[in-house]
PDB file of C-alpha atoms in Angstrom:
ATOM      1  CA  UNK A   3       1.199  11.379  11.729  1.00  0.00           C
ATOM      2  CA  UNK A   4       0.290   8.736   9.250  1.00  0.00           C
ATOM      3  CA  UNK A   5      -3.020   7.489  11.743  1.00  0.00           C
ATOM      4  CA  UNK A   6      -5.056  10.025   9.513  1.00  0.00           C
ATOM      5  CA  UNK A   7      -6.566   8.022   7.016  1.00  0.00           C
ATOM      6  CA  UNK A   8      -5.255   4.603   7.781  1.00  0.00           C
ATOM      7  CA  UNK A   9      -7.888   3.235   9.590  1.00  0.00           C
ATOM      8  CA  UNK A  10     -11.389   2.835   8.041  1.00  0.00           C
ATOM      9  CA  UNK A  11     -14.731   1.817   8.603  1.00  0.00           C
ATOM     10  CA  UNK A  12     -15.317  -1.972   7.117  1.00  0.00           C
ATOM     11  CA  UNK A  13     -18.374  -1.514   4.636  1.00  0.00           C
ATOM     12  CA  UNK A  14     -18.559  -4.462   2.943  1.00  0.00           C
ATOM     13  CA  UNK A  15     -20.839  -6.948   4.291  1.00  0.00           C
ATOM     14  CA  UNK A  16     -20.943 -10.647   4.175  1.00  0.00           C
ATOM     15  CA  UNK A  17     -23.875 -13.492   5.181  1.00  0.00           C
ATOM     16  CA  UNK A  18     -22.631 -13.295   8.788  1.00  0.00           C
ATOM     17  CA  UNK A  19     -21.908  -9.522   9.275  1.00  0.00           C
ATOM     18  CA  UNK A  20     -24.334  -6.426   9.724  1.00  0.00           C
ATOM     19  CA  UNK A  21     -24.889  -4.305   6.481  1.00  0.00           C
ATOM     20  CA  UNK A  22     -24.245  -0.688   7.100  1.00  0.00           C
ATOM     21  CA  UNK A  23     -26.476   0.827   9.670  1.00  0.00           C
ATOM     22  CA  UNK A  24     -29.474   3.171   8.499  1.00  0.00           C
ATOM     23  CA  UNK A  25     -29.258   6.959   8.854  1.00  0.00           C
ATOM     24  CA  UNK A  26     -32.428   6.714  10.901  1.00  0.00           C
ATOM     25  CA  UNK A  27     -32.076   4.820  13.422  1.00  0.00           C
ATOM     26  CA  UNK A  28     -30.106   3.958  16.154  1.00  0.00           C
ATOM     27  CA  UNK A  29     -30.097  -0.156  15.952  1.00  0.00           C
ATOM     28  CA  UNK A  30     -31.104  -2.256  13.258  1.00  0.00           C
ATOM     29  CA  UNK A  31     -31.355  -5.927  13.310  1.00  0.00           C
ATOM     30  CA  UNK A  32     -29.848  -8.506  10.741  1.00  0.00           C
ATOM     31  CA  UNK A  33     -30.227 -12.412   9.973  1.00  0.00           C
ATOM     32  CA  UNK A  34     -27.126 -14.250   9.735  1.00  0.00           C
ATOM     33  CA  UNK A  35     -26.886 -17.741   7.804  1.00  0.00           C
ATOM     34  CA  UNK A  36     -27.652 -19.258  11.253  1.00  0.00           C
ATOM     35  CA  UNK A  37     -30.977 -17.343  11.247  1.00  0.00           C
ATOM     36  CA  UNK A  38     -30.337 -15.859  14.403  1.00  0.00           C
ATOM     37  CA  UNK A  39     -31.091 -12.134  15.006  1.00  0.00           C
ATOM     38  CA  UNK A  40     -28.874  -9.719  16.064  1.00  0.00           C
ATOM     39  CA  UNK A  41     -29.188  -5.908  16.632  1.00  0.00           C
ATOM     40  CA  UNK A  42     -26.765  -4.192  15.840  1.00  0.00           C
ATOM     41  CA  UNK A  43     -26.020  -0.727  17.718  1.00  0.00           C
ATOM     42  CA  UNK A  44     -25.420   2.612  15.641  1.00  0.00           C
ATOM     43  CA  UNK A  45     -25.911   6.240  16.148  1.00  0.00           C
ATOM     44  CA  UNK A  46     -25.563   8.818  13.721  1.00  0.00           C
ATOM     45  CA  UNK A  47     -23.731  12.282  14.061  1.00  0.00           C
ATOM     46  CA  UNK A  48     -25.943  14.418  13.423  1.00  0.00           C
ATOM     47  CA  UNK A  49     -25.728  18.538  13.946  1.00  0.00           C
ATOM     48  CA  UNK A  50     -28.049  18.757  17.610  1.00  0.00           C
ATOM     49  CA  UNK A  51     -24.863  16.017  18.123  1.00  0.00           C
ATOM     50  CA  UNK A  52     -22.756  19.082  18.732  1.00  0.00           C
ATOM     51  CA  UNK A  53     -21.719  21.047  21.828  1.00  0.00           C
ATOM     52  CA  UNK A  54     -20.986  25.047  21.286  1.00  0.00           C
ATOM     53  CA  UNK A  55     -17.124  24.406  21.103  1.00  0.00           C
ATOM     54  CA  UNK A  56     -17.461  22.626  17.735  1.00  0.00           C
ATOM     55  CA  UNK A  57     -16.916  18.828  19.629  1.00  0.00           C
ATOM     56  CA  UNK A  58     -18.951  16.145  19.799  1.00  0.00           C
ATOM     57  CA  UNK A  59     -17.896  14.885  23.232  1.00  0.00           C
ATOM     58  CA  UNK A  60     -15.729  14.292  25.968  1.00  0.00           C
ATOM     59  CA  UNK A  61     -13.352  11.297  26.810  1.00  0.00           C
ATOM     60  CA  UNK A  62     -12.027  10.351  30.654  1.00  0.00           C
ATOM     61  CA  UNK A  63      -9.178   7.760  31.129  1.00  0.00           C
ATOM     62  CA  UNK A  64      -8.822   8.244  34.557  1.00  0.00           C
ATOM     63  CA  UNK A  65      -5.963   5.702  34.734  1.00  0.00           C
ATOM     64  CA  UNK A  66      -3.365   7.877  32.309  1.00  0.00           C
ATOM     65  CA  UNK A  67      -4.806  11.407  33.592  1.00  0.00           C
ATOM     66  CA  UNK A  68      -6.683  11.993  29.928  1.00  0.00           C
ATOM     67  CA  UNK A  69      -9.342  14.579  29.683  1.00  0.00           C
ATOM     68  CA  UNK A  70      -9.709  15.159  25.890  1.00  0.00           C
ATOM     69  CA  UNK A  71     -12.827  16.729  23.547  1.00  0.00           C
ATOM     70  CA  UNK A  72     -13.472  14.650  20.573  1.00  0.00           C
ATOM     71  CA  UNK A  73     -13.898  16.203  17.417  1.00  0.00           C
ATOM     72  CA  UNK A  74     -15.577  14.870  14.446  1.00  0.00           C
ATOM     73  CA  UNK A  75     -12.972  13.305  11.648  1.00  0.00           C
ATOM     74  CA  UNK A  76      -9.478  12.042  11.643  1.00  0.00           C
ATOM     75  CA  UNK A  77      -7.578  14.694  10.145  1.00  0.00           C
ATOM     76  CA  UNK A  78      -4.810  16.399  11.394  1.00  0.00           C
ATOM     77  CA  UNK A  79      -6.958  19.475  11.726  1.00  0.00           C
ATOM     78  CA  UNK A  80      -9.040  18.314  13.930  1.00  0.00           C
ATOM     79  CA  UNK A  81      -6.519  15.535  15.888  1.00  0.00           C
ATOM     80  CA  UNK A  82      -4.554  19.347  16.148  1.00  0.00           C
ATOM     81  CA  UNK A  83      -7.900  19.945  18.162  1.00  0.00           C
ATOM     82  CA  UNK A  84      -8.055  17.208  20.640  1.00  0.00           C
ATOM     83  CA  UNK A  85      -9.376  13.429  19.669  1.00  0.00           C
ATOM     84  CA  UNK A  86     -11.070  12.361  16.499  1.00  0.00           C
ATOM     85  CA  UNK A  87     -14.134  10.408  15.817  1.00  0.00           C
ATOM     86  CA  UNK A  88     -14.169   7.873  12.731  1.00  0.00           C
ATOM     87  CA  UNK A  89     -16.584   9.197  10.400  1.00  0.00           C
ATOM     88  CA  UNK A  90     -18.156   6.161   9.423  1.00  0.00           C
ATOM     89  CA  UNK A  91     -18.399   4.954  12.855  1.00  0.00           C
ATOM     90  CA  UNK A  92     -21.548   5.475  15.809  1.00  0.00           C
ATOM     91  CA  UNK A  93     -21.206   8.270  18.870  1.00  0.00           C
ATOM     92  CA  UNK A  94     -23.422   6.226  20.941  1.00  0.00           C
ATOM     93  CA  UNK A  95     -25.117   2.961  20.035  1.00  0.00           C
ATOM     94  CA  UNK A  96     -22.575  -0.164  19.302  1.00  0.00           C
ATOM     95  CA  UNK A  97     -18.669   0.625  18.093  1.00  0.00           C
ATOM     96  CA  UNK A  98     -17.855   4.591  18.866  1.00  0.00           C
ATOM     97  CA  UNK A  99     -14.284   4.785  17.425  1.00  0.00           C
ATOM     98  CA  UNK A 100     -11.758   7.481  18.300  1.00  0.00           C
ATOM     99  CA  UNK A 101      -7.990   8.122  17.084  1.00  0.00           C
ATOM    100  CA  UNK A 102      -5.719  10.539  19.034  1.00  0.00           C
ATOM    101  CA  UNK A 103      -1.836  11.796  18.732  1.00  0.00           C
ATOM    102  CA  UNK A 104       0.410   9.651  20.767  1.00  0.00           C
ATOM    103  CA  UNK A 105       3.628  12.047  20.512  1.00  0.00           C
ATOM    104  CA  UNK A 106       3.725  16.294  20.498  1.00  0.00           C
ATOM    105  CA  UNK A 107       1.640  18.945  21.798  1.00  0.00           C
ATOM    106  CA  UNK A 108      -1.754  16.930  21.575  1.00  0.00           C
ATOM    107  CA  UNK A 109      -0.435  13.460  22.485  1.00  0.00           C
ATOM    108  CA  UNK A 110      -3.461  12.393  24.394  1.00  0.00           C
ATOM    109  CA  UNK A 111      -3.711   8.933  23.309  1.00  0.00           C
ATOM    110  CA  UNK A 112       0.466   8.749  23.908  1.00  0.00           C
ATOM    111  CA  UNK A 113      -0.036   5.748  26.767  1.00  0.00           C
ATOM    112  CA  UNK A 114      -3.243   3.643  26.038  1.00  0.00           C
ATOM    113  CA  UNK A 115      -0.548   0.700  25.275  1.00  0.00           C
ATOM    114  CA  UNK A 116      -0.183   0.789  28.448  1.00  0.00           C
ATOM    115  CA  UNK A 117      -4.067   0.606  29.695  1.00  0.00           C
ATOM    116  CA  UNK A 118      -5.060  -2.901  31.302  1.00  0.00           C
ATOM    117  CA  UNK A 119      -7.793  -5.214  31.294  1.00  0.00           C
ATOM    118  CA  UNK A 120     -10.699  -3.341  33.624  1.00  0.00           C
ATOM    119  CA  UNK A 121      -8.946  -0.213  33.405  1.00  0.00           C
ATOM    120  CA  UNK A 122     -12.171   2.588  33.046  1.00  0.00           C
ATOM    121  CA  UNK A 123     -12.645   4.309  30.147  1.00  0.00           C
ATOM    122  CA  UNK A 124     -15.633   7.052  29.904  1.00  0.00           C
ATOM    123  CA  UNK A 125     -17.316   8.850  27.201  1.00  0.00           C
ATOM    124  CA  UNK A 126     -19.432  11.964  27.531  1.00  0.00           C
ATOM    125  CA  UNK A 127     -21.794  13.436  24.517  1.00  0.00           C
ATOM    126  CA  UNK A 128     -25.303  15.121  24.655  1.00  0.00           C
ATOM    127  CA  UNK A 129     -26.708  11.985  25.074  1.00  0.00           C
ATOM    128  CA  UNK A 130     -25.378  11.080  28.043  1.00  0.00           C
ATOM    129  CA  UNK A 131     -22.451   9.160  30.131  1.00  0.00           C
ATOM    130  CA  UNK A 132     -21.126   5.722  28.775  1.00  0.00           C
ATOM    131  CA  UNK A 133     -18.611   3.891  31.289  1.00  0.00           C
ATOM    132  CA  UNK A 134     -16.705   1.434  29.501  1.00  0.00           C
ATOM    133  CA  UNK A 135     -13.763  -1.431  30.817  1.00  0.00           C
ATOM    134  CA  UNK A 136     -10.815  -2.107  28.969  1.00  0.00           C
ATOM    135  CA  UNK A 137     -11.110  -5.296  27.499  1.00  0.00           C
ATOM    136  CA  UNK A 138      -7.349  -5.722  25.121  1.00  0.00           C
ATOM    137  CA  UNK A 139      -4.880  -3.592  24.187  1.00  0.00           C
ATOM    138  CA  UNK A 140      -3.371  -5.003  21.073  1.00  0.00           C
ATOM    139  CA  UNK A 141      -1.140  -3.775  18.441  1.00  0.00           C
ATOM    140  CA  UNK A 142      -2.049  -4.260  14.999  1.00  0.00           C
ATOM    141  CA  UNK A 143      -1.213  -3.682  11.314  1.00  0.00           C
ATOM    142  CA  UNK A 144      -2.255  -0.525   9.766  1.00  0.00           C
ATOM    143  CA  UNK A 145      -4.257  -1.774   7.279  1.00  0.00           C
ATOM    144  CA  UNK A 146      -6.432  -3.732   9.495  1.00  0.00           C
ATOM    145  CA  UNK A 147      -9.578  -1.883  10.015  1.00  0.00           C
ATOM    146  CA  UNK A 148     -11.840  -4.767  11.687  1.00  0.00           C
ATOM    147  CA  UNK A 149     -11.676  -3.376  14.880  1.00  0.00           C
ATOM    148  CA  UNK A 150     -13.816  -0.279  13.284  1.00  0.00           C
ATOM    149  CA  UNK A 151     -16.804  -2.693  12.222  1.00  0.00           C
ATOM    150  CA  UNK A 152     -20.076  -2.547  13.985  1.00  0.00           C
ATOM    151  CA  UNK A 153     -21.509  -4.297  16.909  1.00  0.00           C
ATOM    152  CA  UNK A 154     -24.189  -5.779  19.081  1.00  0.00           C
ATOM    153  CA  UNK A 155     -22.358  -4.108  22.388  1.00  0.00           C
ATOM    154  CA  UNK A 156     -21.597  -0.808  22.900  1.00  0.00           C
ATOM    155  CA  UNK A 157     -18.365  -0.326  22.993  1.00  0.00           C
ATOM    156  CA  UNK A 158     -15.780   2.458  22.851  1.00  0.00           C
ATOM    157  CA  UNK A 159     -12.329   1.831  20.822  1.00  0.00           C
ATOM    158  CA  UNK A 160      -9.420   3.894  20.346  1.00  0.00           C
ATOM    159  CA  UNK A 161      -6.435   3.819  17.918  1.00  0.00           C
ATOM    160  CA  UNK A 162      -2.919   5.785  17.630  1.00  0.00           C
ATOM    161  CA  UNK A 163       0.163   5.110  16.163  1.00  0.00           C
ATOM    162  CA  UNK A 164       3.101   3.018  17.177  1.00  0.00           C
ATOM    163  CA  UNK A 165       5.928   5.064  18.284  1.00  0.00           C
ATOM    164  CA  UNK A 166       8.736   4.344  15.334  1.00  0.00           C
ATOM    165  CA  UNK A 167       6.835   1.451  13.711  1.00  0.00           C
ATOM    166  CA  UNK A 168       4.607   3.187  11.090  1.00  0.00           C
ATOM    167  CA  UNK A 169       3.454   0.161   9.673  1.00  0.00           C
ATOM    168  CA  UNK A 170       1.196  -0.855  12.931  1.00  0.00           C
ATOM    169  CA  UNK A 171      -1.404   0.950  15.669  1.00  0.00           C
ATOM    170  CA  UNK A 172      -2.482   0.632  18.900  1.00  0.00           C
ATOM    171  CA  UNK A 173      -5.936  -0.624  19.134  1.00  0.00           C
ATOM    172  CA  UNK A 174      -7.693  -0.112  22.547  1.00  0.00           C
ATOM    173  CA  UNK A 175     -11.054  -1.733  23.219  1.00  0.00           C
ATOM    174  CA  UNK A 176     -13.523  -1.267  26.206  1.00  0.00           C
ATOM    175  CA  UNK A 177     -17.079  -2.808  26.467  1.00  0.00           C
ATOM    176  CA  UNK A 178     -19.704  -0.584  28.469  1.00  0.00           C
ATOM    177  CA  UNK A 179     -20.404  -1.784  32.612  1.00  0.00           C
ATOM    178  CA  UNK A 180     -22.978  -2.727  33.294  1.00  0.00           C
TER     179      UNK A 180
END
């Protein structure tokens, strides 16, 4: 418990960051104070987004055995479900973030301290397959939600709890092969 609403998305942009992605499209581009262009990935849920069983998608981590459905929101309704998808963040384009249980009946995300650099992570929704490489495994305050901001690569990254520290979270990140 306690993961639920702990970790949000970062919405308030500054002369070097990306101001929050459009509803309509899937990247945008933004000018930084170095006038360089960037674009910036993001894709919206949106209902055709949605698979019969109420989920969004599926996520593989071959190295810890996990085969879990991932559910929009954080809640404990739908963490009771399988994972959970950050609201505010993309399913495909850029930063897809996703928190899961690390202890009881759903503990999916129980190990991902314990993924390694390279280690495969892979993320299925209706619009297609996304492999991704673990890139850090770090464990980080609770209030820091900068690992939830958007960006240029697609990535995939995962949080949970610390087992008997409530006051940080794992944070997993992978970065999509090639």
């Amino acid at each position: 418990g306690g993961l639920v609403n702990q970790v949000g998305s970062v919405n308030s942009p500054t002369a070097d960051t990306p101001p929050q992605a459009p509803s309509d499209t899937d990247n945008f581009s933004y000018t930084t104070s170095q006038t360089q262009t960037q674009t910036v990935g993001f894709t919206e849920v949106t209902p055709d987004l949605y698979y019969s069983g109420g989920h969004l998608g599926t996520l593989h981590i071959p190295t810890l055995g996990v085969n879990v459905k991932v559910f929009e929101g954080t809640d404990s309704t739908q963490l009771a479900k399988g994972a959970g998808h950050f609201t505010d963040t993309s399913i495909w384009a850029g930063n897809v973030c996703i928190a899961g249980h690390n202890r009881g009946t759903n503990c999916y995300f129980g190990n991902i301290h314990k993924l390694n650099a390279g280690d495969s992570i892979s993320l299925t929704t209706r619009l297609g397959t996304r492999t991704y490489a673990v890139t850090s495994v770090e464990k980080i305050n609770v209030n820091d939600s900068s690992g939830t901001a958007s960006t240029t690569d697609n990535r995939v990254t995962l949080y949970t709890c610390v087992m008997n520290q409530p006051e940080y979270r794992w944070c997993v990140t992978a970065i999509q092969q090639g």
